[in-house]
Tab-separated table of C-alpha atoms (C1' of nucleotides) in Angstrom:
chain	number	residue	atom	x	y	z
M	1	MET	CA	78.363	80.677	61.037
M	2	THR	CA	77.910	78.706	64.185
M	3	THR	CA	81.623	78.626	64.822
M	4	SER	CA	82.074	82.385	64.964
M	5	GLU	CA	78.989	82.752	67.128
M	6	GLU	CA	80.426	80.247	69.518
M	7	LYS	CA	83.661	82.201	69.648
M	8	THR	CA	81.791	85.388	70.431
M	9	ARG	CA	79.831	83.702	73.185
M	10	ARG	CA	83.007	82.215	74.576
M	11	ALA	CA	84.653	85.636	74.562
M	12	GLU	CA	81.661	87.106	76.375
M	13	LEU	CA	81.961	84.421	79.008
M	14	ILE	CA	85.665	85.075	79.470
M	15	ALA	CA	85.006	88.789	79.845
M	16	ALA	CA	82.281	88.178	82.409
M	17	ALA	CA	84.434	85.673	84.249
M	18	SER	CA	87.323	88.153	84.347
M	19	ARG	CA	85.136	90.726	85.975
M	20	LEU	CA	83.470	88.382	88.451
M	21	PHE	CA	86.648	86.544	89.405
M	22	LYS	CA	88.324	89.884	90.029
M	23	GLU	CA	85.445	91.283	92.076
M	24	GLN	CA	84.504	88.225	94.106
M	25	GLY	CA	87.389	85.834	93.680
M	26	TYR	CA	87.273	82.545	91.789
M	27	GLU	CA	86.132	80.374	94.695
M	28	ARG	CA	83.311	82.674	95.689
M	29	THR	CA	82.003	82.981	92.137
M	30	THR	CA	79.508	80.272	91.265
M	31	VAL	CA	78.691	78.862	87.861
M	32	ARG	CA	75.250	80.373	88.392
M	33	ASP	CA	76.807	83.834	88.783
M	34	LEU	CA	78.724	83.323	85.569
M	35	ALA	CA	75.746	82.079	83.618
M	36	GLN	CA	73.534	84.901	84.803
M	37	ALA	CA	76.127	87.485	83.784
M	38	VAL	CA	75.775	86.489	80.140
M	39	GLY	CA	72.089	85.584	80.310
M	40	MET	CA	72.156	81.825	80.058
M	41	GLN	CA	71.269	78.863	82.268
M	42	SER	CA	73.983	77.515	84.520
M	43	GLY	CA	73.995	74.134	82.811
M	44	SER	CA	74.677	75.809	79.485
M	45	LEU	CA	78.074	76.995	80.628
M	46	PHE	CA	79.317	73.470	80.190
M	47	TYR	CA	78.575	73.565	76.522
M	48	HIS	CA	81.352	76.175	76.225
M	49	PHE	CA	83.734	75.018	78.946
M	50	ARG	CA	84.169	71.543	80.357
M	51	THR	CA	84.781	72.759	83.922
M	52	LYS	CA	84.764	75.936	85.944
M	53	GLU	CA	88.527	75.688	86.250
M	54	GLU	CA	88.812	75.762	82.457
M	55	MET	CA	87.229	79.207	82.609
M	56	LEU	CA	89.812	80.349	85.107
M	57	VAL	CA	92.604	79.112	82.878
M	58	ALA	CA	91.082	80.907	79.908
M	59	VAL	CA	90.867	84.159	81.877
M	60	MET	CA	94.435	83.923	83.093
M	61	ALA	CA	95.789	83.011	79.679
M	62	ALA	CA	93.938	85.960	78.185
M	63	GLY	CA	95.389	88.185	80.900
M	64	VAL	CA	98.995	87.319	80.245
M	65	ALA	CA	98.507	87.364	76.460
M	66	GLU	CA	97.039	90.845	76.507
M	67	LEU	CA	99.765	92.121	78.790
M	68	SER	CA	102.563	90.675	76.676
M	69	GLU	CA	101.077	92.047	73.489
M	70	ARG	CA	100.670	95.503	74.954
M	71	LEU	CA	104.241	95.547	76.173
M	72	GLU	CA	105.683	94.312	72.924
M	73	GLU	CA	103.738	96.890	70.979
M	74	ALA	CA	104.660	99.729	73.314
M	75	LEU	CA	108.352	98.811	73.213
M	76	ILE	CA	108.492	99.184	69.455
M	77	GLY	CA	108.520	102.951	69.575
M	78	THR	CA	111.186	103.188	72.277
M	79	LYS	CA	114.856	103.931	71.798
M	80	THR	CA	116.810	104.611	74.972
M	81	PRO	CA	117.102	102.222	77.930
M	82	LEU	CA	115.291	104.813	80.037
M	83	ASP	CA	112.400	104.925	77.569
M	84	LYS	CA	112.097	101.175	77.673
M	85	LEU	CA	112.179	101.194	81.450
M	86	LYS	CA	109.392	103.743	81.585
M	87	THR	CA	107.357	101.683	79.158
M	88	LEU	CA	107.702	98.604	81.370
M	89	PHE	CA	106.185	100.401	84.317
M	90	ARG	CA	103.543	102.283	82.395
M	91	VAL	CA	102.152	99.331	80.473
M	92	HIS	CA	101.990	97.197	83.589
M	93	LEU	CA	100.123	99.766	85.662
M	94	ASP	CA	97.883	100.939	82.837
M	95	THR	CA	96.769	97.379	82.298
M	96	LEU	CA	96.410	96.443	85.956
M	97	LEU	CA	94.829	99.641	87.262
M	98	GLY	CA	93.309	101.157	84.193
M	99	ASP	CA	91.320	99.763	81.345
M	100	ASP	CA	91.872	96.107	82.100
M	101	LYS	CA	88.672	94.130	82.541
M	102	GLY	CA	90.185	92.175	85.408
M	103	ALA	CA	92.055	89.374	83.685
M	104	LEU	CA	95.453	90.578	84.858
M	105	SER	CA	94.483	90.827	88.496
M	106	VAL	CA	92.968	87.340	88.257
M	107	LEU	CA	96.231	86.153	86.727
M	108	LEU	CA	98.196	87.573	89.626
M	109	TYR	CA	96.071	86.383	92.509
M	110	GLU	CA	94.326	83.141	91.596
M	111	TRP	CA	97.294	80.784	91.226
M	112	PRO	CA	96.333	78.801	94.331
M	113	SER	CA	93.037	77.791	92.725
M	114	LEU	CA	94.736	76.132	89.762
M	115	SER	CA	95.457	72.449	89.376
M	116	ASP	CA	99.107	71.514	88.999
M	117	LYS	CA	98.669	70.828	85.324
M	118	ALA	CA	97.104	74.188	84.532
M	119	ARG	CA	99.624	75.981	86.701
M	120	THR	CA	102.558	74.523	84.794
M	121	GLU	CA	101.018	75.610	81.532
M	122	LEU	CA	100.422	79.171	82.698
M	123	ILE	CA	103.853	79.545	84.254
M	124	LYS	CA	105.319	79.158	80.786
M	125	LEU	CA	103.233	82.015	79.458
M	126	ARG	CA	103.992	84.248	82.421
M	127	ASP	CA	107.715	83.547	82.137
M	128	GLY	CA	107.700	85.034	78.672
M	129	TYR	CA	106.511	88.341	80.074
M	130	GLU	CA	109.037	88.280	82.886
M	131	ARG	CA	111.859	87.537	80.458
M	132	GLU	CA	110.971	90.705	78.618
M	133	TRP	CA	111.242	92.615	81.883
M	134	GLN	CA	114.579	90.961	82.549
M	135	ARG	CA	115.940	92.011	79.164
M	136	VAL	CA	114.955	95.637	79.649
M	137	LEU	CA	116.299	95.742	83.198
M	138	ASP	CA	119.619	94.240	82.126
M	139	GLU	CA	119.974	96.891	79.470
M	140	ALA	CA	119.134	99.597	82.003
M	141	ALA	CA	121.677	98.226	84.464
M	142	ALA	CA	124.338	98.186	81.757
M	143	ALA	CA	123.575	101.864	81.194
M	144	GLY	CA	123.970	102.517	84.909
M	145	LEU	CA	120.315	103.400	85.405
M	146	VAL	CA	119.447	100.779	88.008
M	147	HIS	CA	121.111	98.422	90.466
M	148	HIS	CA	123.071	95.586	88.860
M	149	ASP	CA	121.223	92.840	90.778
M	150	THR	CA	118.537	92.854	88.109
M	151	ARG	CA	117.055	89.464	88.889
M	152	LEU	CA	116.180	90.474	92.405
M	153	LEU	CA	115.236	93.945	91.259
M	154	ARG	CA	112.777	92.414	88.818
M	155	LYS	CA	111.160	90.457	91.626
M	156	LEU	CA	110.977	93.448	93.939
M	157	LEU	CA	109.502	95.667	91.268
M	158	LEU	CA	106.987	93.214	89.886
M	159	GLY	CA	105.869	92.405	93.411
M	160	GLY	CA	105.537	96.073	94.227
M	161	LEU	CA	103.586	96.747	91.051
M	162	HIS	CA	101.328	93.723	91.495
M	163	TRP	CA	100.530	94.984	94.972
M	164	THR	CA	99.362	98.396	93.782
M	165	ILE	CA	95.939	96.946	93.086
M	166	GLN	CA	95.542	96.376	96.829
M	167	TRP	CA	95.733	100.064	97.645
M	168	TYR	CA	95.350	102.124	94.462
M	169	LYS	CA	92.132	104.122	94.239
M	170	PRO	CA	91.122	105.501	90.832
M	171	GLY	CA	90.501	109.208	90.891
M	172	GLY	CA	93.053	109.778	93.621
M	173	GLU	CA	96.190	111.849	93.478
M	174	SER	CA	97.852	109.904	90.672
M	175	THR	CA	96.795	108.304	87.436
M	176	PRO	CA	98.322	104.908	86.687
M	177	ALA	CA	100.764	106.582	84.311
M	178	GLU	CA	101.850	109.138	86.904
M	179	LEU	CA	102.184	106.425	89.492
M	180	ALA	CA	104.399	104.467	87.109
M	181	GLU	CA	106.732	107.425	86.786
M	182	ARG	CA	106.925	108.048	90.514
M	183	LEU	CA	107.602	104.401	91.241
M	184	LEU	CA	110.342	104.182	88.659
M	185	ASP	CA	111.938	107.222	90.235
M	186	LEU	CA	112.305	105.294	93.504
M	187	VAL	CA	114.773	102.835	91.997
M	188	LEU	CA	116.505	105.010	89.436
M	189	LYS	CA	120.171	105.642	90.177
M	190	LYS	CA	120.447	108.637	87.881
M	191	LYS	CA	118.396	110.293	85.191
C	1	MET	CA	90.813	75.299	135.243
C	2	THR	CA	88.385	75.054	132.404
C	3	THR	CA	89.130	78.589	131.268
C	4	SER	CA	92.802	78.018	130.650
C	5	GLU	CA	92.092	74.731	128.901
C	6	GLU	CA	89.710	76.526	126.634
C	7	LYS	CA	92.361	79.094	125.859
C	8	THR	CA	94.839	76.371	124.967
C	9	ARG	CA	92.340	74.649	122.704
C	10	ARG	CA	91.518	77.938	121.060
C	11	ALA	CA	95.199	78.610	120.484
C	12	GLU	CA	95.603	75.159	118.934
C	13	LEU	CA	92.743	75.876	116.604
C	14	ILE	CA	94.221	79.196	115.553
C	15	ALA	CA	97.567	77.545	114.882
C	16	ALA	CA	95.934	74.816	112.802
C	17	ALA	CA	93.824	77.355	110.977
C	18	SER	CA	96.897	79.462	110.200
C	19	ARG	CA	98.607	76.496	108.620
C	20	LEU	CA	95.585	75.268	106.680
C	21	PHE	CA	94.477	78.701	105.476
C	22	LYS	CA	98.009	79.353	104.284
C	23	GLU	CA	98.352	76.003	102.514
C	24	GLN	CA	94.901	75.697	100.983
C	25	GLY	CA	93.395	79.136	101.270
C	26	TYR	CA	90.473	80.102	103.475
C	27	GLU	CA	87.705	79.259	101.005
C	28	ARG	CA	89.073	75.831	100.189
C	29	THR	CA	89.543	74.886	103.829
C	30	THR	CA	86.430	73.304	105.324
C	31	VAL	CA	85.356	73.279	108.946
C	32	ARG	CA	85.882	69.515	108.743
C	33	ASP	CA	89.539	70.045	107.764
C	34	LEU	CA	89.968	72.366	110.717
C	35	ALA	CA	88.307	70.044	113.209
C	36	GLN	CA	90.299	67.051	112.032
C	37	ALA	CA	93.566	68.956	112.405
C	38	VAL	CA	93.028	69.284	116.144
C	39	GLY	CA	91.209	65.976	116.610
C	40	MET	CA	87.673	67.054	117.219
C	41	GLN	CA	84.314	66.755	115.501
C	42	SER	CA	83.364	69.449	113.041
C	43	GLY	CA	80.376	70.557	115.081
C	44	SER	CA	82.603	71.120	118.098
C	45	LEU	CA	84.420	73.936	116.351
C	46	PHE	CA	81.417	76.114	116.988
C	47	TYR	CA	81.842	75.771	120.712
C	48	HIS	CA	85.084	77.772	120.319
C	49	PHE	CA	84.170	80.068	117.425
C	50	ARG	CA	80.771	81.256	116.350
C	51	THR	CA	81.571	81.141	112.645
C	52	LYS	CA	84.331	80.058	110.298
C	53	GLU	CA	84.976	83.712	109.510
C	54	GLU	CA	85.657	84.360	113.183
C	55	MET	CA	88.537	81.914	112.894
C	56	LEU	CA	89.928	83.817	109.954
C	57	VAL	CA	89.744	87.064	111.879
C	58	ALA	CA	91.506	85.441	114.828
C	59	VAL	CA	94.295	84.172	112.570
C	60	MET	CA	94.771	87.532	110.881
C	61	ALA	CA	94.712	89.435	114.174
C	62	ALA	CA	97.290	87.037	115.569
C	63	GLY	CA	99.397	87.539	112.468
C	64	VAL	CA	99.576	91.306	112.711
C	65	ALA	CA	100.009	91.236	116.484
C	66	GLU	CA	102.988	88.904	116.274
C	67	LEU	CA	104.563	90.932	113.518
C	68	SER	CA	104.156	94.227	115.368
C	69	GLU	CA	105.557	92.781	118.579
C	70	ARG	CA	108.563	91.331	116.808
C	71	LEU	CA	109.324	94.604	115.107
C	72	GLU	CA	108.957	96.659	118.244
C	73	GLU	CA	111.195	94.309	120.152
C	74	ALA	CA	113.828	94.207	117.430
C	75	LEU	CA	113.895	97.987	117.101
C	76	ILE	CA	114.804	98.454	120.762
C	77	GLY	CA	118.413	97.454	120.228
C	78	THR	CA	118.932	99.663	117.182
C	79	LYS	CA	120.630	103.027	117.051
C	80	THR	CA	121.294	104.385	113.585
C	81	PRO	CA	118.677	104.972	110.896
C	82	LEU	CA	120.417	102.332	108.798
C	83	ASP	CA	120.147	99.810	111.606
C	84	LYS	CA	116.454	100.485	111.935
C	85	LEU	CA	115.970	100.159	108.213
C	86	LYS	CA	117.705	96.798	108.195
C	87	THR	CA	115.566	95.655	111.085
C	88	LEU	CA	112.400	96.554	109.187
C	89	PHE	CA	113.324	94.308	106.299
C	90	ARG	CA	114.740	91.490	108.373
C	91	VAL	CA	111.825	91.143	110.771
C	92	HIS	CA	109.306	91.196	107.956
C	93	LEU	CA	111.014	88.532	105.893
C	94	ASP	CA	111.978	86.371	108.857
C	95	THR	CA	108.359	86.305	109.914
C	96	LEU	CA	106.876	85.812	106.484
C	97	LEU	CA	109.360	83.320	105.065
C	98	GLY	CA	110.882	81.799	108.157
C	99	ASP	CA	109.442	80.553	111.376
C	100	ASP	CA	105.973	81.966	110.950
C	101	LYS	CA	103.209	79.381	111.156
C	102	GLY	CA	101.318	81.024	108.343
C	103	ALA	CA	99.325	83.743	110.067
C	104	LEU	CA	101.166	86.560	108.303
C	105	SER	CA	100.651	85.172	104.831
C	106	VAL	CA	96.968	84.669	105.654
C	107	LEU	CA	96.854	88.267	106.822
C	108	LEU	CA	98.291	89.469	103.540
C	109	TYR	CA	96.224	87.450	101.127
C	110	GLU	CA	92.809	86.714	102.625
C	111	TRP	CA	91.337	90.221	102.821
C	112	PRO	CA	88.761	89.507	100.126
C	113	SER	CA	87.211	86.782	102.278
C	114	LEU	CA	86.450	89.152	105.135
C	115	SER	CA	83.136	90.851	105.808
C	116	ASP	CA	83.207	94.643	105.766
C	117	LYS	CA	82.955	94.790	109.537
C	118	ALA	CA	85.898	92.498	110.159
C	119	ARG	CA	87.931	94.218	107.478
C	120	THR	CA	87.534	97.616	109.101
C	121	GLU	CA	88.653	96.186	112.421
C	122	LEU	CA	91.752	94.556	110.966
C	123	ILE	CA	92.745	97.574	108.918
C	124	LYS	CA	93.236	99.461	112.171
C	125	LEU	CA	95.649	96.853	113.468
C	126	ARG	CA	97.555	96.689	110.216
C	127	ASP	CA	97.838	100.455	110.034
C	128	GLY	CA	99.756	100.419	113.303
C	129	TYR	CA	102.421	98.248	111.716
C	130	GLU	CA	102.597	100.402	108.598
C	131	ARG	CA	102.918	103.553	110.681
C	132	GLU	CA	106.004	102.065	112.282
C	133	TRP	CA	107.430	101.479	108.823
C	134	GLN	CA	106.600	105.037	107.893
C	135	ARG	CA	108.431	106.449	110.915
C	136	VAL	CA	111.574	104.492	110.189
C	137	LEU	CA	111.504	105.350	106.504
C	138	ASP	CA	111.048	109.033	107.253
C	139	GLU	CA	114.051	108.965	109.534
C	140	ALA	CA	116.078	107.172	106.873
C	141	ALA	CA	115.059	109.711	104.252
C	142	ALA	CA	116.064	112.572	106.547
C	143	ALA	CA	119.478	110.929	106.810
C	144	GLY	CA	119.670	110.735	103.029
C	145	LEU	CA	119.541	106.953	102.960
C	146	VAL	CA	116.467	106.532	100.799
C	147	HIS	CA	114.280	108.479	98.400
C	148	HIS	CA	112.274	111.275	100.005
C	149	ASP	CA	108.911	110.031	98.667
C	150	THR	CA	108.623	107.736	101.652
C	151	ARG	CA	104.899	107.125	101.454
C	152	LEU	CA	105.146	105.639	98.016
C	153	LEU	CA	108.400	103.943	98.899
C	154	ARG	CA	106.680	102.246	101.797
C	155	LYS	CA	104.003	100.919	99.478
C	156	LEU	CA	106.496	99.714	96.908
C	157	LEU	CA	108.643	98.000	99.500
C	158	LEU	CA	105.855	96.388	101.486
C	159	GLY	CA	104.313	95.149	98.256
C	160	GLY	CA	107.631	93.780	97.100
C	161	LEU	CA	108.239	92.071	100.432
C	162	HIS	CA	104.713	90.654	100.617
C	163	TRP	CA	105.209	89.189	97.189
C	164	THR	CA	108.366	87.288	98.141
C	165	ILE	CA	106.233	84.462	99.454
C	166	GLN	CA	105.089	83.829	95.889
C	167	TRP	CA	108.562	82.960	94.667
C	168	TYR	CA	110.884	82.396	97.629
C	169	LYS	CA	112.020	78.807	98.080
C	170	PRO	CA	113.570	77.844	101.445
C	171	GLY	CA	116.978	76.251	101.086
C	172	GLY	CA	117.739	78.265	97.967
C	173	GLU	CA	120.530	80.732	97.444
C	174	SER	CA	119.469	83.148	100.174
C	175	THR	CA	118.127	82.900	103.695
C	176	PRO	CA	115.343	85.340	104.565
C	177	ALA	CA	117.904	87.508	106.392
C	178	GLU	CA	120.250	87.578	103.406
C	179	LEU	CA	117.376	88.351	101.107
C	180	ALA	CA	116.382	91.240	103.364
C	181	GLU	CA	119.837	92.725	103.043
C	182	ARG	CA	119.974	92.340	99.280
C	183	LEU	CA	116.543	93.890	98.866
C	184	LEU	CA	117.375	96.844	101.045
C	185	ASP	CA	120.454	97.384	98.953
C	186	LEU	CA	118.255	97.899	95.896
C	187	VAL	CA	116.716	101.086	97.285
C	188	LEU	CA	119.606	102.456	99.339
C	189	LYS	CA	121.008	105.724	98.031
C	190	LYS	CA	124.267	105.463	99.982
C	191	LYS	CA	125.694	103.319	102.769
K	1	DC	C1'	82.899	68.772	123.426
K	2	DC	C1'	80.024	64.719	120.746
K	3	DT	C1'	76.000	62.908	118.111
K	4	DA	C1'	73.007	63.447	114.725
K	5	DC	C1'	71.372	66.158	111.608
K	6	DC	C1'	69.632	70.071	108.358
K	7	DG	C1'	68.770	73.306	104.635
K	8	DA	C1'	71.304	75.468	101.196
K	9	DT	C1'	74.279	75.431	97.678
K	10	DC	C1'	77.786	73.672	94.876
K	11	DG	C1'	79.807	71.948	90.133
K	12	DG	C1'	78.340	69.214	86.803
K	13	DT	C1'	75.340	65.866	83.664
K	14	DA	C1'	71.683	63.511	80.592
K	15	DG	C1'	68.628	64.089	77.199
K	16	DG	C1'	66.731	66.736	74.146
N	1	DC	C1'	71.771	76.131	74.445
N	2	DC	C1'	67.521	74.735	77.906
N	3	DT	C1'	65.141	71.616	81.247
N	4	DA	C1'	65.401	68.983	84.948
N	5	DC	C1'	68.038	67.045	87.993
N	6	DC	C1'	71.813	64.713	90.980
N	7	DG	C1'	75.232	63.418	94.426
N	8	DA	C1'	78.397	65.656	97.231
N	9	DT	C1'	79.593	68.883	100.269
N	10	DC	C1'	79.167	73.014	102.724
N	11	DG	C1'	78.698	75.914	107.304
N	12	DG	C1'	76.177	75.590	111.095
N	13	DT	C1'	72.667	73.929	114.959
N	14	DA	C1'	69.928	71.381	118.747
N	15	DG	C1'	70.187	68.660	122.461
N	16	DG	C1'	72.691	66.497	125.455
DNA sequence: CCTACCGATCGGTAGG
DNA sequence: CCTACCGATCGGTAGG
């Protein structure tokens, strides 16, 4: 079926765009780069996406969707507030530093390239993920595990985790999972 | 004297570039934008700077220099480890969120636009600032104020502080100085 | 510092 | 999805 082939091709383009946008940045990636990465002519891109920006939106939406799904799934098996807290950190860093194809890092760092309309749309999706963080942090604070100013704590922690991609080197002293544990330890009031 | 006039003009260009690079990003700012901001023709820019990238380097170098000077100056009047810790947070957020013309935020977010050569040069300057953070954190840890894993703590905190510019809104519930205090409180083991 | 300009490249389109 | 192309814009330069 043509439709399913088109979906596959579209998915390939999103995967390639994730990688290229992460490596080179959105602005420095040309439509010719993108087309070449999947073996088509640059004009053919616009059969799948109306504009280059639409590709960015697709990448970012895929990034937040994957992250939210992973977190939701990982939280299912958890019981204690501490378990949930650990899961928050681990899923975030595994996705950002580990097996992610780049969509999450594009989501974090390419906001300035979005139009106002697209930004508004994506903020809604991102807020869903942050609300999940807020819920888990509130529960942890109620259990005395972390500081009670959970809204600010959420911002500090997410910022700190987002920033790991600026300095983390794979194959170094810590895996993403180990790093998650060490970072959590920095803000834990008791164990 | 022509020389001092040239210096003034160069400083004006760096100030304009700081503002424009912060507002629009380096890639989306054109040499025509930059020239217009100081009232000259676009070709005339290249009398002051050899390339557009040289302007970015100048902005980033100015950003880290100002930040380091501010911190050094502010630390002079401090005595206790807690005082020094507070100064660390306050200077960083005052500069980033307050009166800064934009150079610091450009410094933080435009690394991917640099050539390898320029990046190496700027890393050295930035490392000086981070070493100062490390010293203060080590002293605070020795006094039992913060977690002993100060290297990772430094990364978490600097990341968290850098990220504030993504969500902080001037005129909101906290001034940069108040925010600094609240954030420090999140990682303080005792007071 | 201006004038006048250039080659390269960009995102995107028409027609098939 | 390709071919062939376009107008706009980009960073940068030569000559004064």
